[in-house]
Coordinates of C-alpha atoms and ligand atoms in Angstrom, one line a residue:
M1 CA 3.5 23.7 -3.5
K2 CA 1.5 26.2 -4.9
I3 CA -1.9 24.8 -3.4
L4 CA -5.4 26.4 -5.4
D5 CA -8.9 25.3 -5.2
L6 CA -11.2 24.5 -7.8
R7 CA -13.9 25.7 -6.0
S8 CA -12.4 29.4 -6.3
L9 CA -11.4 29.5 -9.7
P10 CA -13.8 31.2 -12.4
A11 CA -16.4 28.9 -14.2
D12 CA -15.2 26.8 -16.8
S13 CA -11.3 27.8 -16.3
E14 CA -9.0 26.3 -18.7
L15 CA -5.6 25.3 -17.2
S16 CA -2.8 24.2 -18.8
A17 CA 0.8 22.2 -17.8
E18 CA 3.6 20.5 -19.2
V19 CA 2.8 16.7 -17.0
C20 CA -1.0 16.9 -15.5
V21 CA -1.2 14.3 -12.8
V22 CA -4.4 13.1 -11.7
G23 CA -4.4 12.2 -7.8
S24 CA -2.0 13.2 -5.3
G25 CA -1.6 9.8 -3.1
P26 CA 2.0 8.3 -3.1
A27 CA 2.0 7.6 -6.6
G28 CA 0.9 11.2 -8.0
M29 CA 3.0 13.0 -5.4
T30 CA 6.1 10.9 -6.0
L31 CA 5.9 11.5 -9.6
A32 CA 5.3 15.1 -9.2
A33 CA 8.0 15.4 -6.9
E34 CA 10.2 13.8 -9.5
L35 CA 9.4 15.7 -12.5
A36 CA 9.4 19.2 -10.9
S37 CA 12.9 18.4 -9.8
G38 CA 13.9 17.9 -13.3
G39 CA 12.5 21.4 -14.0
V40 CA 9.0 20.2 -15.4
D41 CA 5.8 22.2 -14.8
V42 CA 3.4 20.0 -12.8
L43 CA -0.2 20.2 -12.0
V44 CA -1.6 18.0 -9.6
L45 CA -5.5 17.5 -9.9
E46 CA -6.8 16.5 -6.6
S47 CA -10.6 15.3 -6.2
G48 CA -10.4 16.0 -1.8
G49 CA -9.6 19.1 -0.3
R50 CA -6.8 19.3 3.0
D51 CA -9.3 17.5 5.4
I52 CA -11.2 14.1 5.1
D53 CA -14.6 15.3 4.4
P54 CA -17.7 13.0 4.3
Q55 CA -19.2 14.9 1.0
T56 CA -16.1 13.9 -0.9
S57 CA -15.6 10.5 0.4
S58 CA -18.8 9.3 -0.7
L59 CA -17.3 9.8 -4.1
N60 CA -15.2 6.8 -3.3
E61 CA -18.6 4.7 -2.9
T62 CA -18.7 1.1 -4.7
E63 CA -21.2 -1.4 -5.7
N64 CA -19.6 -4.7 -4.4
V65 CA -20.8 -7.7 -5.7
G66 CA -17.8 -9.6 -5.0
A67 CA -16.2 -11.2 -2.1
Q68 CA -16.5 -9.4 1.1
R69 CA -14.4 -6.3 1.5
V70 CA -13.1 -5.6 5.0
A71 CA -14.6 -1.9 5.1
E72 CA -16.9 -0.1 3.0
H73 CA -14.3 1.7 -0.1
E74 CA -15.2 5.4 0.9
R75 CA -13.4 4.5 4.1
V76 CA -10.4 2.8 3.0
R77 CA -9.9 4.8 0.1
T78 CA -9.4 8.6 0.7
R79 CA -9.9 11.6 -1.6
A80 CA -8.2 14.0 0.1
F81 CA -4.7 15.5 -0.6
G82 CA -2.1 12.7 -0.1
G83 CA -4.6 10.2 -0.9
T84 CA -4.8 6.9 1.1
S85 CA -1.0 8.0 2.8
R86 CA -3.2 9.7 5.1
I87 CA -4.7 6.7 7.0
W88 CA -2.0 3.9 5.7
S89 CA 0.0 1.5 8.1
G90 CA 3.2 2.2 6.4
R91 CA 4.2 -1.1 6.1
C92 CA 6.8 -1.6 3.2
G93 CA 8.9 -4.5 1.4
A94 CA 9.7 -5.1 -2.6
L95 CA 8.4 -8.1 -4.7
D96 CA 10.7 -11.2 -4.9
E97 CA 12.9 -11.9 -8.0
L98 CA 10.1 -15.0 -8.5
D99 CA 7.2 -12.2 -8.3
Y100 CA 8.5 -11.0 -11.6
E101 CA 8.9 -14.3 -13.5
P102 CA 6.1 -16.0 -15.5
R103 CA 5.4 -19.1 -13.4
S104 CA 3.6 -21.7 -15.3
W105 CA 1.1 -22.5 -12.5
V106 CA 0.5 -19.0 -12.4
P107 CA -1.7 -18.0 -15.4
H108 CA -1.0 -14.2 -16.7
S109 CA 2.3 -14.0 -14.5
G110 CA 5.3 -12.5 -15.4
W111 CA 6.2 -8.8 -15.5
P112 CA 7.8 -7.0 -18.4
I113 CA 10.8 -5.6 -16.1
T114 CA 12.6 -7.5 -13.9
A115 CA 13.7 -7.2 -10.1
A116 CA 17.3 -6.1 -11.6
D117 CA 15.5 -3.4 -13.5
M118 CA 13.3 -2.2 -10.6
S119 CA 16.2 -2.2 -8.0
P120 CA 17.9 1.2 -8.4
Y121 CA 14.3 2.9 -8.2
L122 CA 13.6 0.9 -5.0
D123 CA 16.6 2.4 -3.5
R124 CA 15.3 5.9 -4.8
A125 CA 12.1 5.2 -3.2
R126 CA 13.7 5.1 0.6
P127 CA 13.5 9.0 1.3
Y128 CA 10.2 9.4 0.3
L129 CA 9.2 6.7 2.2
N130 CA 11.8 7.5 4.9
I131 CA 13.0 4.0 4.9
G132 CA 16.2 2.0 5.4
P133 CA 18.3 0.0 2.8
N134 CA 16.2 -2.3 0.8
V135 CA 17.3 -5.6 2.9
Y136 CA 14.2 -8.0 3.2
D137 CA 15.8 -11.3 3.9
D138 CA 17.9 -12.7 6.2
S139 CA 20.9 -10.8 5.5
F140 CA 18.9 -8.0 7.5
L141 CA 20.2 -9.7 10.5
E142 CA 24.0 -8.9 9.8
L143 CA 23.1 -5.6 8.5
A144 CA 21.5 -4.8 12.1
N145 CA 24.3 -6.8 13.6
Q146 CA 21.6 -8.8 15.8
R147 CA 21.9 -12.4 15.8
Q148 CA 19.0 -14.7 16.0
T149 CA 19.9 -16.4 19.2
R150 CA 16.8 -19.1 18.7
P151 CA 17.5 -22.0 16.7
P152 CA 16.4 -21.2 13.0
L153 CA 13.0 -22.1 10.9
E154 CA 14.0 -24.3 8.3
P155 CA 13.2 -24.2 4.6
P156 CA 11.1 -24.1 2.8
L157 CA 10.3 -21.3 5.5
V158 CA 12.3 -18.4 4.7
P159 CA 12.7 -15.1 6.5
Y160 CA 11.1 -11.8 5.2
F161 CA 11.6 -8.5 6.9
W162 CA 9.2 -5.6 5.9
Q163 CA 9.9 -2.2 7.0
V164 CA 7.9 0.7 8.3
S165 CA 7.5 4.1 6.8
R166 CA 8.1 7.0 9.4
S167 CA 6.6 10.5 8.9
R168 CA 9.3 13.2 8.9
T169 CA 6.8 15.3 10.4
E170 CA 4.7 13.4 12.9
A171 CA 6.1 11.2 15.3
G172 CA 4.9 7.4 15.2
L173 CA 2.6 8.0 11.8
P174 CA 4.0 6.7 8.6
T175 CA 5.0 9.2 5.7
R176 CA 2.0 11.5 4.6
F177 CA 2.4 12.5 1.0
D178 CA 0.8 16.0 1.0
R179 CA 3.3 17.0 3.6
D180 CA 6.5 14.5 3.8
L181 CA 7.7 14.9 0.2
P182 CA 11.5 15.3 0.4
T183 CA 11.9 17.8 -2.6
A184 CA 14.4 20.3 -2.7
A185 CA 12.3 23.9 -1.7
G186 CA 12.6 25.2 -5.4
A187 CA 11.8 22.2 -6.5
A188 CA 8.3 21.5 -4.6
D189 CA 7.4 25.3 -5.2
A190 CA 6.9 24.2 -9.0
I191 CA 4.4 21.7 -8.2
R192 CA 1.2 23.2 -8.4
V193 CA -1.9 21.2 -6.8
L194 CA -5.4 21.9 -7.8
L195 CA -7.5 20.6 -5.0
H196 CA -11.4 19.7 -4.9
A197 CA -11.2 18.7 -8.5
T198 CA -12.4 15.8 -9.6
V199 CA -11.5 14.2 -13.3
T200 CA -15.0 13.0 -14.9
H201 CA -14.0 12.6 -18.0
I202 CA -10.8 12.1 -20.4
N203 CA -11.1 13.6 -23.6
T204 CA -9.4 11.9 -26.9
D205 CA -9.4 12.6 -30.5
A206 CA -12.5 10.8 -32.5
D207 CA -10.4 7.5 -32.7
G208 CA -9.2 7.8 -28.9
S209 CA -5.5 7.3 -30.2
V210 CA -4.8 11.0 -28.4
V211 CA -5.3 12.6 -25.1
R212 CA -6.6 16.1 -26.0
S213 CA -7.6 17.2 -22.3
L214 CA -9.0 16.3 -19.2
E215 CA -12.7 17.4 -17.4
A216 CA -12.6 18.3 -13.9
S217 CA -15.5 19.5 -11.5
C218 CA -16.6 19.5 -7.8
A219 CA -20.0 19.6 -6.2
G220 CA -22.0 22.6 -6.6
G221 CA -19.0 24.0 -8.0
P222 CA -17.3 25.3 -11.2
T223 CA -15.7 23.2 -14.0
A224 CA -12.4 23.3 -15.5
T225 CA -10.5 21.7 -18.3
I226 CA -7.2 20.8 -18.4
T227 CA -4.5 20.5 -21.5
A228 CA -1.3 19.2 -20.9
R229 CA 1.7 17.6 -23.1
V230 CA 1.2 14.2 -20.7
F231 CA -1.4 13.2 -18.8
V232 CA -1.2 10.4 -15.7
L233 CA -3.5 8.7 -13.7
A234 CA -2.8 8.4 -10.5
T235 CA -6.1 7.6 -8.6
G236 CA -5.6 4.4 -7.1
A237 CA -6.3 0.8 -8.8
I238 CA -10.1 1.0 -8.7
E239 CA -10.6 4.5 -9.8
N240 CA -8.0 4.3 -12.7
A241 CA -10.3 1.6 -13.7
R242 CA -13.4 3.5 -13.4
L243 CA -12.0 7.0 -14.8
L244 CA -10.9 5.3 -18.0
L245 CA -14.3 3.0 -18.5
A246 CA -16.3 6.6 -17.8
S247 CA -14.6 8.0 -20.6
D248 CA -17.0 6.7 -22.9
R249 CA -19.1 9.7 -24.0
D250 CA -17.0 9.1 -27.8
I251 CA -15.1 5.8 -27.3
P252 CA -17.6 3.2 -26.7
G253 CA -16.3 1.1 -23.7
G254 CA -13.9 3.8 -22.5
V255 CA -10.7 5.0 -23.7
G256 CA -7.6 2.5 -23.7
N257 CA -9.9 -0.5 -23.4
A258 CA -9.6 -1.6 -27.1
N259 CA -8.8 -5.2 -25.9
D260 CA -11.5 -5.1 -23.6
L261 CA -8.7 -5.4 -20.5
V262 CA -9.5 -2.1 -18.7
G263 CA -11.0 -3.0 -15.0
R264 CA -9.7 -7.0 -15.6
Y265 CA -7.6 -8.8 -13.2
L266 CA -8.5 -7.1 -9.9
M267 CA -6.4 -8.5 -7.2
D268 CA -5.6 -7.3 -3.8
H269 CA -3.8 -9.4 -0.8
P270 CA -6.5 -11.8 1.0
G271 CA -5.8 -12.2 4.2
S272 CA -6.3 -12.9 7.6
V273 CA -5.6 -14.2 11.2
I274 CA -4.8 -17.9 10.9
A275 CA -3.9 -18.9 14.1
T276 CA -3.5 -17.4 17.8
I277 CA -1.4 -18.1 20.5
K278 CA -2.2 -17.2 24.3
P279 CA 0.0 -14.1 25.3
E280 CA 1.7 -15.8 27.9
A281 CA 3.0 -18.8 25.8
A282 CA 4.2 -16.2 22.8
W283 CA 7.2 -14.6 24.6
S284 CA 9.5 -16.7 22.6
L285 CA 7.4 -16.4 19.3
R286 CA 7.3 -12.5 19.7
D287 CA 11.0 -12.3 20.1
R288 CA 12.0 -14.3 17.6
F289 CA 9.5 -12.5 15.1
G290 CA 8.8 -8.6 16.3
R291 CA 10.6 -5.7 15.8
Y292 CA 14.5 -4.7 15.0
W293 CA 15.8 -1.5 14.9
L294 CA 18.7 -0.5 12.1
D295 CA 20.1 2.6 13.3
G296 CA 22.4 4.8 10.7
P297 CA 23.3 8.5 9.7
E298 CA 19.3 9.0 8.6
G299 CA 18.1 8.0 12.0
R300 CA 16.2 4.8 13.0
H301 CA 14.5 2.5 10.9
V302 CA 12.1 0.0 12.1
Y303 CA 12.0 -3.6 10.5
I304 CA 9.4 -6.5 11.2
A305 CA 10.3 -10.0 10.8
G306 CA 8.2 -12.6 9.4
I307 CA 8.3 -15.6 7.2
A308 CA 7.3 -16.6 3.8
L309 CA 8.0 -19.4 1.4
S310 CA 10.7 -20.3 0.0
P311 CA 11.1 -19.7 -4.5
E312 CA 11.9 -23.0 -4.6
F313 CA 8.8 -24.6 -2.8
Q314 CA 6.6 -22.6 -4.5
R315 CA 8.0 -23.7 -7.4
A316 CA 7.8 -27.7 -6.3
E317 CA 4.3 -27.3 -5.0
E318 CA 3.0 -24.8 -6.9
L319 CA 2.2 -22.1 -4.4
L320 CA 1.5 -18.5 -4.0
N321 CA 3.7 -16.3 -2.8
C322 CA 2.4 -15.9 0.8
S323 CA 4.1 -14.6 4.2
A324 CA 3.1 -14.8 7.9
F325 CA 3.8 -12.4 10.7
V326 CA 2.7 -12.0 14.1
E327 CA 0.3 -9.2 15.4
E328 CA 0.3 -8.4 19.3
Y329 CA -2.2 -6.1 20.6
P330 CA -1.5 -4.6 24.1
A331 CA -3.0 -5.4 27.1
P332 CA -4.7 -2.3 28.9
D333 CA -2.7 -2.5 31.6
D334 CA 0.9 -3.1 29.6
P335 CA 3.0 -0.8 31.4
F336 CA 4.8 0.5 28.1
H337 CA 1.7 1.8 26.4
A338 CA 0.7 3.2 29.8
A339 CA 3.8 5.0 30.0
Q340 CA 3.3 6.6 26.5
R341 CA -0.3 7.7 27.2
L342 CA 0.5 9.4 30.7
L343 CA 3.6 11.5 28.5
C344 CA 1.6 12.3 26.2
R345 CA -1.5 13.9 28.4
L346 CA 1.3 15.3 30.7
R347 CA 2.5 17.2 27.2
G348 CA -1.1 17.9 26.4
Q349 CA -0.9 15.7 23.0
P350 CA -3.0 13.4 21.4
V351 CA -2.5 9.8 22.6
P352 CA -0.9 7.8 19.5
E353 CA -3.0 4.8 20.0
E354 CA -6.0 6.7 19.9
E355 CA -5.2 8.3 16.3
I356 CA -3.7 5.2 15.2
E357 CA -7.1 3.4 16.3
V358 CA -9.0 6.1 14.4
A359 CA -6.8 5.6 11.5
S360 CA -6.7 1.8 11.7
F361 CA -8.2 -0.2 8.9
W362 CA -7.9 -3.1 11.8
R363 CA -10.2 -0.9 14.2
H364 CA -12.9 -3.6 14.7
E365 CA -10.0 -6.0 15.4
I366 CA -8.4 -4.1 17.7
S367 CA -11.0 -2.2 19.6
A368 CA -11.6 -4.6 21.7
F369 CA -8.2 -4.0 23.5
F370 CA -7.8 -0.7 22.8
G371 CA -11.4 0.2 23.9
R372 CA -10.6 -1.0 27.6
R373 CA -8.0 1.9 27.9
P374 CA -7.7 3.0 31.6
S375 CA -7.2 6.2 33.5
G376 CA -4.3 8.3 34.5
L377 CA -4.5 6.7 37.6
G378 CA -4.5 3.2 36.3
D379 CA -1.9 3.8 33.9
V380 CA 0.3 4.9 37.1
K381 CA -0.4 1.4 38.8
S382 CA 0.1 -0.6 35.8
I383 CA 3.6 0.7 35.5
V384 CA 4.1 0.3 39.1
R385 CA 2.4 -3.3 38.9
H386 CA 4.9 -4.3 35.9
L387 CA 7.9 -2.7 37.1
P388 CA 9.8 -5.9 36.5
S389 CA 8.9 -5.9 32.7
V390 CA 10.0 -2.1 32.7
I391 CA 13.2 -2.9 33.8
A392 CA 13.4 -6.1 31.5
G393 CA 12.1 -3.5 28.6
A394 CA 14.8 -1.3 29.2
Y395 CA 17.4 -4.2 29.1
R396 CA 16.1 -5.1 25.9
I397 CA 16.8 -1.5 24.4
R398 CA 20.0 -0.8 26.0
R399 CA 21.8 -4.1 25.5
L400 CA 20.1 -6.1 22.4
H401 CA 18.7 -2.8 20.6
R402 CA 15.2 -4.4 20.4
P403 CA 12.2 -2.6 21.6
P404 CA 10.7 -3.8 24.6
L405 CA 7.8 -7.1 24.6
F406 CA 5.1 -5.2 25.8
R407 CA 2.4 -7.2 27.8
A408 CA -0.1 -8.4 25.1
G409 CA -3.7 -9.1 25.5
A410 CA -3.8 -10.9 22.1
V411 CA -1.3 -12.3 19.7
H412 CA -2.3 -13.4 16.3
V413 CA -0.5 -14.9 13.5
Y414 CA -1.5 -13.0 10.1
C415 CA -0.9 -14.4 6.8
L416 CA -1.2 -12.3 3.5
T417 CA -0.7 -14.3 -0.1
E418 CA -0.7 -13.2 -3.3
Q419 CA -3.5 -14.0 -5.8
L420 CA -4.1 -15.9 -9.2
P421 CA -4.7 -12.9 -11.7
D422 CA -8.6 -13.7 -12.8
R423 CA -9.8 -11.7 -15.9
E424 CA -13.4 -12.2 -14.2
S425 CA -12.2 -10.3 -10.7
R426 CA -13.0 -7.2 -12.3
V427 CA -13.7 -3.3 -11.6
T428 CA -17.2 -2.4 -14.0
L429 CA -19.5 0.5 -13.8
S430 CA -22.6 0.5 -11.9
D431 CA -25.9 2.0 -12.8
R432 CA -26.0 4.1 -9.7
R433 CA -24.2 7.5 -10.2
D434 CA -22.1 9.6 -7.6
D435 CA -22.7 13.4 -7.0
L436 CA -20.9 14.5 -10.0
G437 CA -23.0 12.3 -12.1
M438 CA -20.3 9.5 -12.8
R439 CA -21.3 6.2 -12.5
V440 CA -19.7 4.4 -9.5
A441 CA -17.7 1.5 -9.7
R442 CA -18.9 -2.0 -9.5
L443 CA -16.4 -4.5 -7.7
D444 CA -16.5 -7.9 -8.3
W445 CA -13.4 -9.0 -6.6
R446 CA -12.9 -13.0 -6.4
I447 CA -10.6 -15.1 -4.2
A448 CA -9.6 -18.6 -5.6
E449 CA -9.0 -21.9 -4.1
A450 CA -5.5 -21.8 -5.1
E451 CA -5.2 -18.6 -2.4
V452 CA -6.6 -20.4 0.7
R453 CA -4.2 -23.8 -0.4
S454 CA -1.2 -21.6 0.0
V455 CA -2.3 -20.0 2.9
R456 CA -3.1 -23.4 4.5
R457 CA 0.2 -24.8 3.3
L458 CA 2.3 -21.8 4.9
G459 CA 0.0 -22.1 8.4
E460 CA 0.9 -26.0 8.3
L461 CA 4.8 -25.5 7.7
L462 CA 5.0 -22.6 10.2
G463 CA 3.0 -24.9 13.0
D464 CA 5.4 -28.1 12.1
A465 CA 8.5 -25.6 12.4
L466 CA 7.8 -24.4 15.4
E467 CA 7.1 -27.5 17.1
R468 CA 10.4 -28.6 15.5
V469 CA 12.5 -25.6 17.6
G470 CA 10.4 -26.5 20.8
E471 CA 7.7 -23.3 20.5
P472 CA 4.4 -23.8 21.1
R473 CA 2.2 -24.5 18.0
P474 CA -0.2 -22.0 17.6
V475 CA -3.9 -22.8 17.1
P476 CA -5.0 -23.0 13.7
Q477 CA -8.4 -20.9 13.0
P478 CA -11.4 -23.1 12.4
W479 CA -12.2 -20.8 9.0
L480 CA -9.0 -22.2 7.5
S481 CA -10.6 -25.9 7.1
A482 CA -13.9 -25.0 6.6
E483 CA -15.9 -25.5 3.4
D484 CA -17.0 -21.7 3.4
W485 CA -13.3 -21.0 3.6
R486 CA -14.3 -17.5 1.7
A487 CA -15.9 -16.1 4.6
G488 CA -12.5 -16.1 6.5
M489 CA -10.9 -13.7 4.3
T490 CA -10.8 -10.2 3.2
D491 CA -9.1 -7.7 1.1
R492 CA -6.4 -5.6 2.7
A493 CA -7.3 -2.3 0.7
H494 CA -4.5 -2.8 -1.6
P495 CA -6.4 -3.2 -5.0
I496 CA -4.1 -4.1 -7.4
G497 CA -4.1 -5.0 -11.2
T498 CA -6.8 -3.2 -13.3
T499 CA -4.6 -1.7 -15.7
R500 CA -2.0 -4.5 -16.1
M501 CA 1.6 -4.0 -17.5
A502 CA 2.4 -6.2 -20.4
D503 CA 4.5 -5.7 -24.1
D504 CA 1.5 -7.1 -25.8
P505 CA -1.9 -5.1 -26.1
R506 CA -3.8 -8.0 -26.0
E507 CA -2.2 -8.8 -22.5
G508 CA -2.3 -5.8 -20.8
V509 CA -3.7 -2.2 -20.6
V510 CA -0.2 -0.2 -20.1
D511 CA 3.4 -1.0 -21.3
R512 CA 6.2 -1.3 -19.5
N513 CA 6.7 2.4 -19.5
C514 CA 3.3 2.4 -18.1
A515 CA 1.9 4.5 -21.3
V516 CA -1.7 3.7 -22.0
H517 CA -1.3 1.3 -24.9
G518 CA -2.8 3.1 -28.6
V519 CA -3.3 6.1 -26.4
Q520 CA -0.7 9.0 -27.0
G521 CA 0.2 11.0 -23.9
L522 CA -1.6 9.1 -21.5
Y523 CA -0.1 7.3 -18.6
V524 CA -1.0 5.5 -15.5
A525 CA 0.4 5.3 -12.0
G526 CA 0.3 2.9 -9.1
S527 CA -0.5 -0.8 -8.2
S528 CA -3.1 -1.0 -11.0
T529 CA -0.1 -1.8 -13.5
F530 CA 1.0 -4.5 -11.6
P531 CA 0.5 -7.9 -13.6
T532 CA 0.7 -10.0 -10.4
S533 CA 0.8 -8.7 -7.0
G534 CA 3.4 -10.4 -4.5
H535 CA 2.7 -11.1 -0.8
V536 CA 4.3 -7.7 0.1
N537 CA 2.1 -4.3 0.8
P538 CA 2.3 -2.3 -2.7
T539 CA 3.3 1.3 -1.8
E540 CA 7.2 1.2 -1.7
M541 CA 6.6 -0.4 -5.4
I542 CA 4.1 2.3 -5.9
V543 CA 6.6 4.9 -5.3
A544 CA 9.7 3.5 -7.2
L545 CA 7.7 2.8 -10.0
S546 CA 6.6 6.6 -10.3
I547 CA 10.3 7.4 -10.1
R548 CA 11.0 5.2 -12.6
L549 CA 7.7 6.8 -14.8
A550 CA 8.9 10.3 -14.0
D551 CA 12.5 9.4 -15.5
H552 CA 10.9 8.0 -18.6
I553 CA 8.6 11.2 -19.1
K554 CA 11.6 13.6 -18.4
N555 CA 14.0 11.6 -20.5
D556 CA 12.3 10.0 -23.4
V557 CA 9.0 11.8 -23.6
L558 CA 9.8 16.0 -22.8
A559 CA 13.7 15.9 -23.5
P560 CA 13.6 15.1 -27.4
T561 CA 10.9 17.5 -27.9
R562 CA 12.8 20.2 -25.9
V563 CA 16.0 19.9 -28.1
A564 CA 13.5 19.9 -31.1
T565 CA 11.9 23.4 -29.8
S566 CA 15.4 24.7 -28.4
G567 CA 15.3 28.3 -27.3
A568 CA 11.7 27.8 -25.8
A569 CA 12.2 29.1 -22.2
G570 CA 10.9 27.1 -19.6
P571 CA 8.3 24.1 -20.0
A572 CA 7.3 23.7 -23.4
G573 CA 3.5 24.7 -23.8
A574 CA 2.9 25.2 -20.2
V575 CA 0.3 28.2 -19.4
Q576 CA 0.1 28.8 -15.7
A577 CA -3.5 29.0 -13.7
Ligands
FAD618 C1 -6.2 1.6 6.6 C2 -4.9 1.4 5.3 C3 -3.7 1.0 5.8 C4 -2.8 0.5 4.9 N1 -1.6 0.4 4.9 C5 -0.4 -0.4 4.2 C6 0.9 -0.5 4.5 O1 1.0 -0.8 5.4 N2 1.7 -0.6 3.5 C7 1.4 -0.3 2.3 O2 2.2 -0.6 1.3 N3 0.0 -0.1 1.9 C8 -0.9 0.2 2.7 N4 -2.2 0.5 2.5 C9 -2.4 1.2 1.0 C10 -1.8 2.1 0.6 O3 -2.3 3.1 1.1 C11 -2.0 2.3 -1.3 O4 -1.2 1.4 -1.7 C12 -1.5 3.8 -1.5 O5 -1.8 4.7 -0.9 C13 -1.6 3.8 -2.8 O6 -1.4 5.0 -3.3 P1 -1.9 5.7 -5.0 O7 -1.1 7.2 -4.7 O8 -2.0 4.9 -5.8 O9 -3.4 6.2 -4.4 P2 -4.3 6.7 -3.1 O10 -3.3 6.9 -2.3 O11 -5.6 6.1 -3.3 O12 -4.2 7.9 -3.9 C14 -5.2 8.3 -5.0 C15 -5.6 9.8 -5.3 O13 -6.3 10.1 -6.3 C16 -7.4 10.9 -5.8 N5 -8.6 10.5 -7.0 C17 -9.5 9.8 -7.6 N6 -9.8 9.7 -8.1 C18 -9.7 11.1 -8.3 C19 -10.1 11.9 -9.6 N7 -11.5 11.2 -10.4 N8 -10.1 13.1 -9.7 C20 -8.7 13.4 -9.1 N9 -8.5 12.8 -7.8 C21 -9.0 11.6 -7.6 C22 -7.8 10.3 -4.5 O14 -8.8 11.4 -3.6 C23 -6.4 10.4 -3.6 O15 -6.0 11.4 -3.4 C24 -3.1 0.8 3.3 C25 -4.3 1.2 3.0 C26 -5.2 1.2 4.0 C27 -6.6 1.8 3.6

């Protein structure tokens, strides 16, 4: 990749490319890699630099007037090369078939594309995320040559297996999109990334129907104008809406907003701990759920078992799609983590737990457990004292092909749910401005009663099902039955839905190809295009949609004009920076 920096370009530079992608997170870099592999000249504009720095991060500030957020938004969205993949947890999965369908009890549901349409793109997303086969239901156990030795939990609960993205360059961390791109060297060289280039305005013709250029700037530095045949916004669901809305110098209400839809239907995955269970009573539950390995030619893939509601039951009780899984936090004297820490110290490497802790979204939840981390001598003592657990762990690894069950300090049942698309849940612009003079995003994120109703029902069903098979019933969290249940739920830093996809411009901002309705040359990539959220973490879907968008741009937008101007060598209209 050719890495440039706006700060070192001359004032008022003019840059050009065949396709200009704004944002270098999973959405933007996947798109850039796919386009470059097809011989397209791509310029990626990235607001941040190579490292995360407070000044650039402050451009992510928001004004929050809605439901409580898990953390300030300059922390949970990353303005740096690679985007939020610099701090994400790597959990992957695909939407269920029902998620794509219109559902009478979910107003504004229904995607213009189906699960079958997405399936090939989800397969092509695998190398980007370094994940295994997209098998997320109970057929995974057969694939992994595993048997559920414990009595199964009966319908309406159905198994759901997430998998974990793994970096190719750093053990123990998920894929980072600034350095883990599985692109052939030649293709990667065709990508130019311009760092410290924050796009502040989209310039169109007088009636807003064709994009002409983008304006980019950096604090105290030069500005640049970028022209391209195709522009794609891949700045995350909050910034995609903010940028369209803020591009209102000539077009009142902003670009692509003729139907007053930009920023609306903001969703996330409201979630929380719904129950706890004493670690000493949770061994069997942790074994039933927990992690599984799938070894193949591409190496080891890790899957996490959980449960979800069957589609039939969602229909019958008019519930939202939601899922639950077990979160386990190691005790300070867990011998496996102690051994890992000792090894790292001996090798002079950073302790992975510390890295994960620094990066973790859940820092406030897990710090209580990691905070009491013992010294090197304490770690040796933990290993000796818990030698039987170490032997049992070795048996699990060798004979059961499962990771060891470590000594847990706490075990939680965590639930995530989809949301009802709500027109009033939205991103608008505040009067406050950031360092570059752009109005900051004002978030009015709303959680509806339907969400907590679905989560409560899942919690009850799980408790009943576990009791029926002789497992202890997890203790429900008091917030679930409290009048003020909203205080118990927060977002998961998965903003979704602010430029939703629909064939009808009165229903959505982008069409099924992610083209902004009524604005030629402008596309959107990322979770802002999702019409509904499902329960599953969004990034695998984001990557798959970017691959699909790249195919559309290459085959349906650029190829016909290349044929028409046959004889033109290289990317038409491209002027190198
Ligand atoms: C702690 C944490 C854990 C997470 N864990 C998971 C998980 O386990 N599984 C999962 O699926 N998802 C997870 N997510 C969410 C995941 O990180 C996002 O879904 C994903 O990063 C979205 O990709 P994106 O490319 O659309 O946006 P981003 O990754 O946010 O990238 C957007 C990029 O655009 C740039 N940008 C913004 N505005 C501008 C502008 N005006 N001009 C130029 N550039 C701009 C930003 O600097 C950034 O680099 C997690 C998020 C957090 C915070």
